[in-house]
Every structure is written in C-alpha cells, then in structure tokens.
PDB file of C-alpha atoms in Angstrom:
ATOM      1  CA  GLU M  19     -37.718  95.998  97.572  1.00  0.00           C
ATOM      2  CA  ALA M  20     -40.284  94.872 100.101  1.00  0.00           C
ATOM      3  CA  GLY M  21     -39.609  91.666 101.970  1.00  0.00           C
ATOM      4  CA  VAL M  22     -42.064  88.968 102.947  1.00  0.00           C
ATOM      5  CA  VAL M  23     -45.093  90.541 104.590  1.00  0.00           C
ATOM      6  CA  GLN M  24     -47.146  88.764 107.219  1.00  0.00           C
ATOM      7  CA  SER M  25     -50.231  89.793 109.116  1.00  0.00           C
ATOM      8  CA  PRO M  26     -51.277  89.999 111.782  1.00  0.00           C
ATOM      9  CA  ARG M  27     -48.072  90.217 113.804  1.00  0.00           C
ATOM     10  CA  TYR M  28     -49.818  89.107 116.977  1.00  0.00           C
ATOM     11  CA  LYS M  29     -53.032  87.237 117.628  1.00  0.00           C
ATOM     12  CA  ILE M  30     -54.694  86.172 120.849  1.00  0.00           C
ATOM     13  CA  ILE M  31     -57.689  83.853 120.659  1.00  0.00           C
ATOM     14  CA  GLU M  32     -59.568  81.460 122.869  1.00  0.00           C
ATOM     15  CA  LYS M  33     -59.289  77.744 122.268  1.00  0.00           C
ATOM     16  CA  LYS M  34     -61.707  76.243 119.765  1.00  0.00           C
ATOM     17  CA  GLN M  35     -61.849  79.517 117.832  1.00  0.00           C
ATOM     18  CA  PRO M  36     -60.645  79.734 114.218  1.00  0.00           C
ATOM     19  CA  VAL M  37     -57.661  81.841 113.206  1.00  0.00           C
ATOM     20  CA  ALA M  38     -56.059  82.781 109.894  1.00  0.00           C
ATOM     21  CA  PHE M  39     -52.652  84.097 108.950  1.00  0.00           C
ATOM     22  CA  TRP M  40     -51.825  85.910 105.736  1.00  0.00           C
ATOM     23  CA  CYS M  41     -48.560  86.038 103.820  1.00  0.00           C
ATOM     24  CA  ASN M  42     -47.447  88.098 100.830  1.00  0.00           C
ATOM     25  CA  PRO M  43     -44.165  86.751  99.429  1.00  0.00           C
ATOM     26  CA  ILE M  44     -41.453  88.675  97.645  1.00  0.00           C
ATOM     27  CA  SER M  45     -42.538  89.598  94.136  1.00  0.00           C
ATOM     28  CA  GLY M  46     -41.503  86.972  91.600  1.00  0.00           C
ATOM     29  CA  HIS M  47     -40.884  84.227  94.153  1.00  0.00           C
ATOM     30  CA  ASN M  48     -42.578  81.040  93.011  1.00  0.00           C
ATOM     31  CA  THR M  49     -41.944  78.984  96.136  1.00  0.00           C
ATOM     32  CA  LEU M  50     -43.702  79.749  99.400  1.00  0.00           C
ATOM     33  CA  TYR M  51     -43.246  78.044 102.756  1.00  0.00           C
ATOM     34  CA  TRP M  52     -45.117  78.037 106.047  1.00  0.00           C
ATOM     35  CA  TYR M  53     -43.152  77.162 109.182  1.00  0.00           C
ATOM     36  CA  LEU M  54     -44.108  76.698 112.807  1.00  0.00           C
ATOM     37  CA  GLN M  55     -41.689  77.769 115.528  1.00  0.00           C
ATOM     38  CA  ASN M  56     -42.160  76.776 119.142  1.00  0.00           C
ATOM     39  CA  LEU M  57     -40.372  78.647 121.905  1.00  0.00           C
ATOM     40  CA  GLY M  58     -36.679  77.756 122.049  1.00  0.00           C
ATOM     41  CA  GLN M  59     -36.841  75.592 118.940  1.00  0.00           C
ATOM     42  CA  GLY M  60     -35.942  76.087 115.312  1.00  0.00           C
ATOM     43  CA  PRO M  61     -38.656  76.523 112.666  1.00  0.00           C
ATOM     44  CA  GLU M  62     -40.398  73.389 111.376  1.00  0.00           C
ATOM     45  CA  LEU M  63     -41.800  73.199 107.873  1.00  0.00           C
ATOM     46  CA  LEU M  64     -45.577  72.835 107.616  1.00  0.00           C
ATOM     47  CA  ILE M  65     -46.149  73.182 103.883  1.00  0.00           C
ATOM     48  CA  ARG M  66     -44.374  74.231 100.697  1.00  0.00           C
ATOM     49  CA  TYR M  67     -46.005  75.652  97.581  1.00  0.00           C
ATOM     50  CA  GLU M  68     -44.680  75.784  94.048  1.00  0.00           C
ATOM     51  CA  ASN M  69     -46.829  78.505  92.506  1.00  0.00           C
ATOM     52  CA  GLU M  70     -50.366  77.517  93.549  1.00  0.00           C
ATOM     53  CA  GLU M  71     -49.621  73.818  94.069  1.00  0.00           C
ATOM     54  CA  ALA M  72     -48.903  72.385  97.514  1.00  0.00           C
ATOM     55  CA  VAL M  73     -45.983  70.068  96.739  1.00  0.00           C
ATOM     56  CA  ASP M  74     -45.035  69.137 100.310  1.00  0.00           C
ATOM     57  CA  ASP M  75     -47.702  69.163 103.006  1.00  0.00           C
ATOM     58  CA  SER M  76     -46.622  66.018 104.834  1.00  0.00           C
ATOM     59  CA  GLN M  77     -46.062  67.900 108.117  1.00  0.00           C
ATOM     60  CA  LEU M  78     -49.332  69.818 108.041  1.00  0.00           C
ATOM     61  CA  PRO M  79     -51.870  68.519 110.616  1.00  0.00           C
ATOM     62  CA  LYS M  80     -54.718  68.279 108.177  1.00  0.00           C
ATOM     63  CA  ASP M  81     -57.438  67.666 110.748  1.00  0.00           C
ATOM     64  CA  ARG M  82     -57.319  71.275 111.857  1.00  0.00           C
ATOM     65  CA  PHE M  83     -54.851  73.103 109.620  1.00  0.00           C
ATOM     66  CA  SER M  84     -55.466  74.186 106.045  1.00  0.00           C
ATOM     67  CA  ALA M  85     -53.640  76.427 103.627  1.00  0.00           C
ATOM     68  CA  GLU M  86     -54.194  77.931 100.236  1.00  0.00           C
ATOM     69  CA  ARG M  87     -52.267  79.967  97.736  1.00  0.00           C
ATOM     70  CA  LEU M  88     -54.685  81.332  95.209  1.00  0.00           C
ATOM     71  CA  LYS M  89     -53.193  82.618  91.954  1.00  0.00           C
ATOM     72  CA  GLY M  90     -49.760  81.544  93.161  1.00  0.00           C
ATOM     73  CA  VAL M  91     -49.027  84.744  95.067  1.00  0.00           C
ATOM     74  CA  ASP M  92     -50.501  85.434  98.516  1.00  0.00           C
ATOM     75  CA  SER M  93     -51.160  82.587 100.908  1.00  0.00           C
ATOM     76  CA  THR M  94     -53.378  81.983 103.907  1.00  0.00           C
ATOM     77  CA  LEU M  95     -52.839  79.477 106.695  1.00  0.00           C
ATOM     78  CA  LYS M  96     -55.879  78.599 108.794  1.00  0.00           C
ATOM     79  CA  ILE M  97     -56.388  76.724 112.046  1.00  0.00           C
ATOM     80  CA  GLN M  98     -59.866  75.554 112.969  1.00  0.00           C
ATOM     81  CA  PRO M  99     -60.412  74.925 115.791  1.00  0.00           C
ATOM     82  CA  ALA M 100     -57.325  76.213 117.610  1.00  0.00           C
ATOM     83  CA  GLU M 101     -55.924  74.280 120.558  1.00  0.00           C
ATOM     84  CA  LEU M 102     -53.735  75.448 123.431  1.00  0.00           C
ATOM     85  CA  GLY M 103     -50.742  73.653 121.901  1.00  0.00           C
ATOM     86  CA  ASP M 104     -50.996  75.745 118.751  1.00  0.00           C
ATOM     87  CA  SER M 105     -49.511  78.733 120.573  1.00  0.00           C
ATOM     88  CA  ALA M 106     -46.341  79.453 118.610  1.00  0.00           C
ATOM     89  CA  VAL M 107     -44.871  81.705 115.943  1.00  0.00           C
ATOM     90  CA  TYR M 108     -46.003  81.032 112.392  1.00  0.00           C
ATOM     91  CA  LEU M 109     -43.427  82.026 109.814  1.00  0.00           C
ATOM     92  CA  CYS M 110     -43.838  82.486 106.102  1.00  0.00           C
ATOM     93  CA  ALA M 111     -40.882  82.354 103.717  1.00  0.00           C
ATOM     94  CA  SER M 112     -40.419  82.563  99.972  1.00  0.00           C
ATOM     95  CA  SER M 113     -37.737  81.732  97.432  1.00  0.00           C
ATOM     96  CA  LEU M 114     -37.238  82.054  93.705  1.00  0.00           C
ATOM     97  CA  GLY M 115     -37.714  78.348  93.158  1.00  0.00           C
ATOM     98  CA  ALA M 116     -34.954  77.908  90.623  1.00  0.00           C
ATOM     99  CA  GLY M 117     -31.840  76.702  92.445  1.00  0.00           C
ATOM    100  CA  LYS M 118     -32.616  73.424  94.151  1.00  0.00           C
ATOM    101  CA  GLY M 119     -30.343  72.629  97.057  1.00  0.00           C
ATOM    102  CA  GLN M 120     -28.993  76.152  97.268  1.00  0.00           C
ATOM    103  CA  GLU M 121     -32.215  78.080  97.480  1.00  0.00           C
ATOM    104  CA  THR M 122     -32.109  81.132  99.705  1.00  0.00           C
ATOM    105  CA  GLN M 123     -35.301  81.446 101.710  1.00  0.00           C
ATOM    106  CA  TYR M 124     -36.478  84.881 102.787  1.00  0.00           C
ATOM    107  CA  PHE M 125     -38.548  84.939 105.931  1.00  0.00           C
ATOM    108  CA  GLY M 126     -41.221  87.264 107.138  1.00  0.00           C
ATOM    109  CA  PRO M 127     -41.358  88.533 110.741  1.00  0.00           C
ATOM    110  CA  GLY M 128     -43.883  85.884 111.729  1.00  0.00           C
ATOM    111  CA  THR M 129     -47.255  85.884 113.463  1.00  0.00           C
ATOM    112  CA  ARG M 130     -47.149  85.185 117.177  1.00  0.00           C
ATOM    113  CA  LEU M 131     -50.244  83.221 118.189  1.00  0.00           C
ATOM    114  CA  LEU M 132     -51.406  82.818 121.755  1.00  0.00           C
ATOM    115  CA  VAL M 133     -54.300  80.448 122.405  1.00  0.00           C
ATOM    116  CA  LEU M 134     -55.982  80.871 125.799  1.00  0.00           C
TER     117      LEU M 134
ATOM    118  CA  ASP Z   6     -31.244  62.490 107.036  1.00  0.00           C
ATOM    119  CA  ALA Z   7     -27.924  64.211 107.595  1.00  0.00           C
ATOM    120  CA  LYS Z   8     -27.949  66.233 110.804  1.00  0.00           C
ATOM    121  CA  THR Z   9     -25.838  68.971 112.292  1.00  0.00           C
ATOM    122  CA  THR Z  10     -24.422  69.482 115.780  1.00  0.00           C
ATOM    123  CA  GLN Z  11     -23.816  72.948 117.183  1.00  0.00           C
ATOM    124  CA  PRO Z  12     -22.960  74.281 120.645  1.00  0.00           C
ATOM    125  CA  ASN Z  13     -26.014  75.578 122.458  1.00  0.00           C
ATOM    126  CA  SER Z  14     -24.465  78.961 123.191  1.00  0.00           C
ATOM    127  CA  MET Z  15     -21.343  81.063 122.705  1.00  0.00           C
ATOM    128  CA  GLU Z  16     -20.122  84.438 123.856  1.00  0.00           C
ATOM    129  CA  SER Z  17     -17.969  86.982 122.108  1.00  0.00           C
ATOM    130  CA  ASN Z  18     -16.620  90.403 122.898  1.00  0.00           C
ATOM    131  CA  GLU Z  19     -17.691  93.211 120.655  1.00  0.00           C
ATOM    132  CA  GLU Z  20     -15.365  93.934 117.724  1.00  0.00           C
ATOM    133  CA  GLU Z  21     -13.618  90.587 118.054  1.00  0.00           C
ATOM    134  CA  PRO Z  22     -13.881  87.735 115.517  1.00  0.00           C
ATOM    135  CA  VAL Z  23     -16.304  84.906 116.220  1.00  0.00           C
ATOM    136  CA  HIS Z  24     -15.951  81.330 115.020  1.00  0.00           C
ATOM    137  CA  LEU Z  25     -19.193  79.338 115.163  1.00  0.00           C
ATOM    138  CA  PRO Z  26     -18.600  75.599 114.665  1.00  0.00           C
ATOM    139  CA  CYS Z  27     -20.896  73.023 113.111  1.00  0.00           C
ATOM    140  CA  ASN Z  28     -20.398  69.280 112.808  1.00  0.00           C
ATOM    141  CA  HIS Z  29     -22.132  67.313 110.064  1.00  0.00           C
ATOM    142  CA  SER Z  30     -20.320  63.982 109.936  1.00  0.00           C
ATOM    143  CA  THR Z  31     -23.027  62.229 107.862  1.00  0.00           C
ATOM    144  CA  ILE Z  32     -23.147  64.843 105.117  1.00  0.00           C
ATOM    145  CA  SER Z  33     -23.575  63.469 101.601  1.00  0.00           C
ATOM    146  CA  GLY Z  34     -21.776  64.661  98.502  1.00  0.00           C
ATOM    147  CA  THR Z  35     -24.636  66.775  97.198  1.00  0.00           C
ATOM    148  CA  ASP Z  36     -25.686  68.434 100.478  1.00  0.00           C
ATOM    149  CA  TYR Z  37     -25.237  72.178 100.667  1.00  0.00           C
ATOM    150  CA  ILE Z  38     -24.279  73.787 103.975  1.00  0.00           C
ATOM    151  CA  HIS Z  39     -26.432  76.787 104.850  1.00  0.00           C
ATOM    152  CA  TRP Z  40     -26.215  79.263 107.695  1.00  0.00           C
ATOM    153  CA  TYR Z  41     -29.139  81.359 108.802  1.00  0.00           C
ATOM    154  CA  ARG Z  42     -29.497  83.552 111.839  1.00  0.00           C
ATOM    155  CA  GLN Z  43     -32.490  84.747 113.794  1.00  0.00           C
ATOM    156  CA  LEU Z  44     -32.459  87.990 115.705  1.00  0.00           C
ATOM    157  CA  PRO Z  45     -34.881  88.364 118.619  1.00  0.00           C
ATOM    158  CA  SER Z  46     -38.517  88.659 117.531  1.00  0.00           C
ATOM    159  CA  GLN Z  47     -37.638  88.355 113.844  1.00  0.00           C
ATOM    160  CA  GLY Z  48     -37.764  85.631 111.223  1.00  0.00           C
ATOM    161  CA  PRO Z  49     -34.559  83.847 110.247  1.00  0.00           C
ATOM    162  CA  GLU Z  50     -32.314  85.557 107.712  1.00  0.00           C
ATOM    163  CA  TYR Z  51     -29.863  84.027 105.287  1.00  0.00           C
ATOM    164  CA  VAL Z  52     -26.195  84.435 106.106  1.00  0.00           C
ATOM    165  CA  ILE Z  53     -24.197  82.272 103.730  1.00  0.00           C
ATOM    166  CA  HIS Z  54     -24.056  78.862 102.063  1.00  0.00           C
ATOM    167  CA  GLY Z  55     -21.505  76.627 100.373  1.00  0.00           C
ATOM    168  CA  LEU Z  56     -20.842  73.183  98.970  1.00  0.00           C
ATOM    169  CA  THR Z  57     -17.112  72.428  99.067  1.00  0.00           C
ATOM    170  CA  SER Z  58     -15.054  75.602  98.842  1.00  0.00           C
ATOM    171  CA  ASN Z  59     -14.770  78.362 101.410  1.00  0.00           C
ATOM    172  CA  VAL Z  60     -17.147  81.253 100.783  1.00  0.00           C
ATOM    173  CA  ASN Z  61     -17.076  84.927 101.650  1.00  0.00           C
ATOM    174  CA  ASN Z  62     -19.762  87.570 101.523  1.00  0.00           C
ATOM    175  CA  ARG Z  63     -20.382  90.922 103.147  1.00  0.00           C
ATOM    176  CA  MET Z  64     -21.838  89.337 106.274  1.00  0.00           C
ATOM    177  CA  ALA Z  65     -19.491  86.471 107.022  1.00  0.00           C
ATOM    178  CA  SER Z  66     -17.121  83.772 105.822  1.00  0.00           C
ATOM    179  CA  LEU Z  67     -17.791  80.054 105.659  1.00  0.00           C
ATOM    180  CA  ALA Z  68     -14.882  77.695 106.126  1.00  0.00           C
ATOM    181  CA  ILE Z  69     -15.620  74.105 105.077  1.00  0.00           C
ATOM    182  CA  ALA Z  70     -13.356  71.261 106.160  1.00  0.00           C
ATOM    183  CA  GLU Z  71     -11.706  69.271 103.411  1.00  0.00           C
ATOM    184  CA  ASP Z  72     -13.712  66.153 104.287  1.00  0.00           C
ATOM    185  CA  ARG Z  73     -16.856  68.323 104.593  1.00  0.00           C
ATOM    186  CA  LYS Z  74     -17.703  66.805 107.967  1.00  0.00           C
ATOM    187  CA  SER Z  75     -17.539  70.156 109.683  1.00  0.00           C
ATOM    188  CA  SER Z  76     -17.753  73.833 108.901  1.00  0.00           C
ATOM    189  CA  THR Z  77     -17.203  77.145 110.668  1.00  0.00           C
ATOM    190  CA  LEU Z  78     -19.066  80.396 110.281  1.00  0.00           C
ATOM    191  CA  ILE Z  79     -16.743  83.325 110.828  1.00  0.00           C
ATOM    192  CA  LEU Z  80     -17.946  86.778 111.790  1.00  0.00           C
ATOM    193  CA  HIS Z  81     -14.908  88.975 111.361  1.00  0.00           C
ATOM    194  CA  ARG Z  82     -15.886  91.685 113.840  1.00  0.00           C
ATOM    195  CA  ALA Z  83     -18.806  90.967 116.106  1.00  0.00           C
ATOM    196  CA  THR Z  84     -21.202  93.808 116.768  1.00  0.00           C
ATOM    197  CA  LEU Z  85     -24.100  93.976 119.186  1.00  0.00           C
ATOM    198  CA  ARG Z  86     -26.405  93.512 116.221  1.00  0.00           C
ATOM    199  CA  ASP Z  87     -24.873  90.088 115.595  1.00  0.00           C
ATOM    200  CA  ALA Z  88     -26.391  88.729 118.815  1.00  0.00           C
ATOM    201  CA  ALA Z  89     -28.756  86.062 117.489  1.00  0.00           C
ATOM    202  CA  VAL Z  90     -29.371  82.339 117.168  1.00  0.00           C
ATOM    203  CA  TYR Z  91     -27.250  80.916 114.358  1.00  0.00           C
ATOM    204  CA  TYR Z  92     -28.482  77.824 112.527  1.00  0.00           C
ATOM    205  CA  CYS Z  93     -26.266  75.485 110.539  1.00  0.00           C
ATOM    206  CA  ILE Z  94     -28.451  73.544 108.096  1.00  0.00           C
ATOM    207  CA  LEU Z  95     -27.902  70.946 105.415  1.00  0.00           C
ATOM    208  CA  SER Z  96     -30.169  70.912 102.398  1.00  0.00           C
ATOM    209  CA  TYR Z  97     -30.679  67.309 101.533  1.00  0.00           C
ATOM    210  CA  GLY Z  98     -29.221  67.055  98.102  1.00  0.00           C
ATOM    211  CA  ALA Z  99     -29.496  69.107  94.963  1.00  0.00           C
ATOM    212  CA  GLY Z 100     -33.103  68.098  94.442  1.00  0.00           C
ATOM    213  CA  SER Z 101     -34.420  69.218  97.785  1.00  0.00           C
ATOM    214  CA  TYR Z 102     -35.733  72.550  98.968  1.00  0.00           C
ATOM    215  CA  GLN Z 103     -36.132  71.527 102.568  1.00  0.00           C
ATOM    216  CA  LEU Z 104     -34.206  73.312 105.292  1.00  0.00           C
ATOM    217  CA  THR Z 105     -34.432  71.430 108.583  1.00  0.00           C
ATOM    218  CA  PHE Z 106     -33.582  73.751 111.452  1.00  0.00           C
ATOM    219  CA  GLY Z 107     -32.089  72.458 114.705  1.00  0.00           C
ATOM    220  CA  LYS Z 108     -31.849  74.501 117.878  1.00  0.00           C
ATOM    221  CA  GLY Z 109     -28.846  76.481 116.668  1.00  0.00           C
ATOM    222  CA  THR Z 110     -26.204  78.367 118.650  1.00  0.00           C
ATOM    223  CA  LYS Z 111     -27.239  81.385 120.658  1.00  0.00           C
ATOM    224  CA  LEU Z 112     -24.513  83.994 120.267  1.00  0.00           C
ATOM    225  CA  SER Z 113     -24.192  86.680 122.910  1.00  0.00           C
ATOM    226  CA  VAL Z 114     -22.028  89.724 122.189  1.00  0.00           C
ATOM    227  CA  ILE Z 115     -20.548  91.514 125.170  1.00  0.00           C
ATOM    228  CA  PRO Z 116     -19.993  95.263 124.852  1.00  0.00           C
TER     229      PRO Z 116
END
C-alpha cells in the first residue's frame, strides 16, 4: 500500500514569491495534518483536517498561509508571499480518524523549502 | 499541557540493546504515550504507543513505570538503520489528536 505522497520534494524560491505543496494521504484516511519542521526541531502542527473541514488551524499563520482539502482527499498548502523565515521542511501526515488519543499518524517524506 | 523530557543524544553499539528514557511527570490519566522516530531526510514514523501496560511490537518494547511518570523505549538489538531522532510524545487525553513533538533524542549506532 502506498504511503503518504508529497510533492515536490524540494523547492527553491525567491522571497515574496508564492509556493504550493501538495499531499496525497493514505487511502481511506479521514484525518490529514500539515506540520512545519525547522532545522534541529521537532515538527509543529499547522493545521488538521477531518475530511474536508479544517478543525484545528490555530497555528496556521493566516496572513500568508492557506490550505485546502477539496473532496476530503488531497490537500494543498500555500504560502503567499514567502519570507526568508519560511525555509523549513513541510510535512504532511494522515490517520484513520477513528481512535482519538491513540491515533497513529503516517508521515510523508516532506517538502524541503528554501527561500532566498 | 503535559510535557516530556528526553536526553538530547545517546550512543549505542550495534547489536546491543538500547534503552531510551522519557520523563513525563505531569502526565494525566487519559494521556497516551507515543514514540515516533525520524530517520535522516525522512518524515517521522510510528514506533509504539501505550497507556498503562507495557507494550511489545516487532520494532520495539515500551516499558511504562507504575506511576506513569516515566517510560522507556527498548530496542532489543540496535542496527545501523535504527540511527534516528526518537520522540516521546503525550497525546493530550482521549479526545485529542494532537501530537506535540519536542526535540527528541538523537540515537547514534556505532558499528
């Protein structure tokens, strides 16, 4: 079975440019997460979806970040405009969404963003 | 929020057992203890989780203290592929999905 798929794997852009990341979760997983990971740190949650609804976006910087999960499957995370401090790895994860508190999250390989 | 404390780094010789400690003195009764690991240039992967009793799976064992204020992840025979950052995480109660990652323990395996 395929795992969580993310693209692109790497992205280099100049500051003030827009950028988008795509995630395809594991088939049948209702819950989808976007995380941000800075160098030497653990991942930090940006947003969580239950099907197509964003149920926790409290950590998403809404002035420049946006996300969508149309039809409750694939998801896109966008940054516009990008800033130098946005250079990081953006991770997508998914889970079944049935076992609260003991949910296993399955992570993709991440997209490494470098803003110049 | 309940937090965890882990050593920044540990070393192990290949083919020897590894015991990775985690302290979580403010854990509440409904918090699950999760362990994930992250290999270089990859996303985190699930290792094991538990609530009160010790747990075993094909990857590792989880030993939970009787008072639940600490736990230990046990890798029975370390291999070079086990070199990774290991995260001990509490999920905040049965109603929460959130996993809050700390900095974890960087495990180095010496051939």
